[in-house]
Amino acid sequence: MSSTGNSSPPNVTETISTTPHTLLTVNMSHVSKLTATNYLMWKIQIHALLDGYDLAGHIDGSTLIPAATTNNGDEILVNPEHTFWKRQDKLIFSSLIGAISPSLQPLVSRVVTSAEVWNTLALTSKVSSQDLIN
């Protein structure tokens, strides 16, 4: 039997995500849809629901967005915390869109995060409230 004495198996590094998080879907089937006249109560109901799931930080800014990448010294890697945050935020985003009446959905057609949905609706509501006062 012949073998080459100085051949060794190639170095293979495998990264396995071990993030202990679970993505949560938010059931908003019992939430009143946002209309032109019920913003304040809708806002209270949505925030309480998300707070109950410990997800309100996505809309109020208290949960910081993790960096998209990490550096382990030799290479730049996708940050699994960012991937998890992004996936969770998209589930919240989708739930928020579903809790808005179709006539108001165009107001948030250009935003990409749940916080942007929240902030856009808050700003729009303030403008609408000022119109009612004046």
mmCIF file of C-alpha atoms in Angstrom:
data_model
loop_
_atom_site.group_PDB
_atom_site.id
_atom_site.type_symbol
_atom_site.label_atom_id
_atom_site.label_comp_id
_atom_site.label_asym_id
_atom_site.label_seq_id
_atom_site.Cartn_x
_atom_site.Cartn_y
_atom_site.Cartn_z
ATOM 1 C CA MET A 1 0.000 0.000 0.000
ATOM 2 C CA SER A 2 1.315 3.330 -0.948
ATOM 3 C CA SER A 3 0.358 6.571 0.739
ATOM 4 C CA THR A 4 1.576 10.094 0.691
ATOM 5 C CA GLY A 5 2.997 10.961 4.057
ATOM 6 C CA ASN A 6 2.410 14.695 4.009
ATOM 7 C CA SER A 7 -1.165 14.958 2.808
ATOM 8 C CA SER A 8 -3.670 16.071 5.405
ATOM 9 C CA PRO A 9 -7.402 16.593 5.212
ATOM 10 C CA PRO A 10 -8.442 20.127 4.264
ATOM 11 C CA ASN A 11 -9.432 22.517 7.032
ATOM 12 C CA VAL A 12 -13.189 22.923 6.974
ATOM 13 C CA THR A 13 -14.875 25.467 9.185
ATOM 14 C CA GLU A 14 -18.613 25.226 9.526
ATOM 15 C CA THR A 15 -20.663 27.888 11.228
ATOM 16 C CA ILE A 16 -23.856 26.707 12.837
ATOM 17 C CA SER A 17 -26.246 29.269 14.198
ATOM 18 C CA THR A 18 -27.073 28.529 17.800
ATOM 19 C CA THR A 19 -29.295 31.508 18.486
ATOM 20 C CA PRO A 20 -31.686 30.499 21.255
ATOM 21 C CA HIS A 21 -34.508 32.688 19.930
ATOM 22 C CA THR A 22 -37.921 31.695 18.700
ATOM 23 C CA LEU A 23 -39.723 33.766 16.090
ATOM 24 C CA LEU A 24 -43.151 34.863 17.268
ATOM 25 C CA THR A 25 -46.127 35.434 15.039
ATOM 26 C CA VAL A 26 -48.512 38.032 16.370
ATOM 27 C CA ASN A 27 -52.201 37.170 16.217
ATOM 28 C CA MET A 28 -54.007 40.421 15.477
ATOM 29 C CA SER A 29 -57.304 38.817 14.516
ATOM 30 C CA HIS A 30 -59.079 40.497 17.454
ATOM 31 C CA VAL A 31 -57.523 43.912 16.860
ATOM 32 C CA SER A 32 -59.735 46.589 15.350
ATOM 33 C CA LYS A 33 -58.397 47.703 11.988
ATOM 34 C CA LEU A 34 -56.992 51.200 11.899
ATOM 35 C CA THR A 35 -59.378 53.675 10.286
ATOM 36 C CA ALA A 36 -59.287 57.424 9.817
ATOM 37 C CA THR A 37 -61.009 57.911 13.194
ATOM 38 C CA ASN A 38 -59.667 55.344 15.686
ATOM 39 C CA TYR A 39 -55.883 55.871 15.752
ATOM 40 C CA LEU A 40 -55.504 56.501 19.499
ATOM 41 C CA MET A 41 -57.347 53.346 20.602
ATOM 42 C CA TRP A 42 -55.726 51.297 17.805
ATOM 43 C CA LYS A 43 -52.287 52.482 18.925
ATOM 44 C CA ILE A 44 -52.980 51.551 22.565
ATOM 45 C CA GLN A 45 -54.294 48.124 21.585
ATOM 46 C CA ILE A 46 -51.390 47.314 19.237
ATOM 47 C CA HIS A 47 -48.709 48.512 21.649
ATOM 48 C CA ALA A 48 -50.230 46.505 24.526
ATOM 49 C CA LEU A 49 -50.399 43.376 22.361
ATOM 50 C CA LEU A 50 -46.800 43.700 21.170
ATOM 51 C CA ASP A 51 -45.673 44.503 24.710
ATOM 52 C CA GLY A 52 -47.346 41.298 25.870
ATOM 53 C CA TYR A 53 -45.182 39.369 23.385
ATOM 54 C CA ASP A 54 -42.131 41.426 24.500
ATOM 55 C CA LEU A 55 -41.910 42.822 20.952
ATOM 56 C CA ALA A 56 -42.892 46.471 21.477
ATOM 57 C CA GLY A 57 -39.227 47.440 21.186
ATOM 58 C CA HIS A 58 -39.455 46.844 17.455
ATOM 59 C CA ILE A 59 -41.948 49.685 17.060
ATOM 60 C CA ASP A 60 -40.905 52.097 19.800
ATOM 61 C CA GLY A 61 -37.161 51.904 19.193
ATOM 62 C CA SER A 62 -36.192 50.395 22.538
ATOM 63 C CA THR A 63 -34.890 47.269 20.788
ATOM 64 C CA LEU A 64 -31.737 48.223 18.931
ATOM 65 C CA ILE A 65 -31.076 46.765 15.494
ATOM 66 C CA PRO A 66 -28.045 44.452 15.730
ATOM 67 C CA ALA A 67 -25.169 45.019 13.303
ATOM 68 C CA ALA A 68 -25.653 43.167 10.008
ATOM 69 C CA THR A 69 -22.224 41.550 10.201
ATOM 70 C CA THR A 70 -19.705 40.448 12.790
ATOM 71 C CA ASN A 71 -15.949 40.139 12.525
ATOM 72 C CA ASN A 72 -14.229 37.121 14.023
ATOM 73 C CA GLY A 73 -10.767 38.470 13.233
ATOM 74 C CA ASP A 74 -10.196 36.590 9.994
ATOM 75 C CA GLU A 75 -13.452 37.106 8.179
ATOM 76 C CA ILE A 76 -16.663 39.072 8.168
ATOM 77 C CA LEU A 77 -19.708 36.951 8.916
ATOM 78 C CA VAL A 78 -23.439 37.485 8.781
ATOM 79 C CA ASN A 79 -24.613 38.314 12.283
ATOM 80 C CA PRO A 80 -27.264 35.740 13.291
ATOM 81 C CA GLU A 81 -28.709 38.241 15.789
ATOM 82 C CA HIS A 82 -29.377 40.663 12.918
ATOM 83 C CA THR A 83 -30.925 37.907 10.810
ATOM 84 C CA PHE A 84 -33.237 36.980 13.688
ATOM 85 C CA TRP A 85 -34.146 40.639 14.336
ATOM 86 C CA LYS A 86 -34.936 41.196 10.649
ATOM 87 C CA ARG A 87 -37.122 38.096 10.404
ATOM 88 C CA GLN A 88 -39.019 38.994 13.593
ATOM 89 C CA ASP A 89 -39.478 42.565 12.395
ATOM 90 C CA LYS A 90 -40.948 41.368 9.076
ATOM 91 C CA LEU A 91 -43.505 39.266 10.972
ATOM 92 C CA ILE A 92 -44.474 42.310 13.054
ATOM 93 C CA PHE A 93 -44.510 44.473 9.906
ATOM 94 C CA SER A 94 -46.891 42.059 8.191
ATOM 95 C CA SER A 95 -49.167 41.950 11.245
ATOM 96 C CA LEU A 96 -49.288 45.746 11.384
ATOM 97 C CA ILE A 97 -50.186 46.006 7.690
ATOM 98 C CA GLY A 98 -52.976 43.495 8.278
ATOM 99 C CA ALA A 99 -54.302 45.642 11.138
ATOM 100 C CA ILE A 100 -54.693 48.714 8.915
ATOM 101 C CA SER A 101 -57.802 49.251 6.812
ATOM 102 C CA PRO A 102 -57.069 48.896 3.080
ATOM 103 C CA SER A 103 -57.886 52.554 2.450
ATOM 104 C CA LEU A 104 -55.026 53.614 4.793
ATOM 105 C CA GLN A 105 -52.448 51.011 3.739
ATOM 106 C CA PRO A 106 -50.994 53.244 0.976
ATOM 107 C CA LEU A 107 -49.709 55.551 3.745
ATOM 108 C CA VAL A 108 -47.104 52.925 4.604
ATOM 109 C CA SER A 109 -46.430 51.539 1.143
ATOM 110 C CA ARG A 110 -42.834 52.795 1.060
ATOM 111 C CA VAL A 111 -41.616 51.825 4.508
ATOM 112 C CA VAL A 112 -39.620 48.683 5.254
ATOM 113 C CA THR A 113 -39.599 48.175 9.035
ATOM 114 C CA SER A 114 -42.294 47.908 11.665
ATOM 115 C CA ALA A 115 -40.913 51.037 13.383
ATOM 116 C CA GLU A 116 -41.317 52.977 10.132
ATOM 117 C CA VAL A 117 -44.940 51.819 9.892
ATOM 118 C CA TRP A 118 -45.512 52.940 13.500
ATOM 119 C CA ASN A 119 -43.815 56.322 13.054
ATOM 120 C CA THR A 120 -45.479 57.063 9.711
ATOM 121 C CA LEU A 121 -48.918 56.383 11.167
ATOM 122 C CA ALA A 122 -48.124 58.521 14.230
ATOM 123 C CA LEU A 123 -47.062 61.451 12.040
ATOM 124 C CA THR A 124 -50.066 61.047 9.770
ATOM 125 C CA SER A 125 -52.358 60.925 12.788
ATOM 126 C CA LYS A 126 -50.883 64.140 14.196
ATOM 127 C CA VAL A 127 -51.511 65.916 10.900
ATOM 128 C CA SER A 128 -55.087 64.582 10.783
ATOM 129 C CA SER A 129 -55.697 65.623 14.400
ATOM 130 C CA GLN A 130 -54.452 69.131 13.688
ATOM 131 C CA ASP A 131 -56.850 69.350 10.729
ATOM 132 C CA LEU A 132 -59.731 68.396 13.026
ATOM 133 C CA ILE A 133 -58.720 70.983 15.648
ATOM 134 C CA ASN A 134 -58.356 73.829 13.137
#
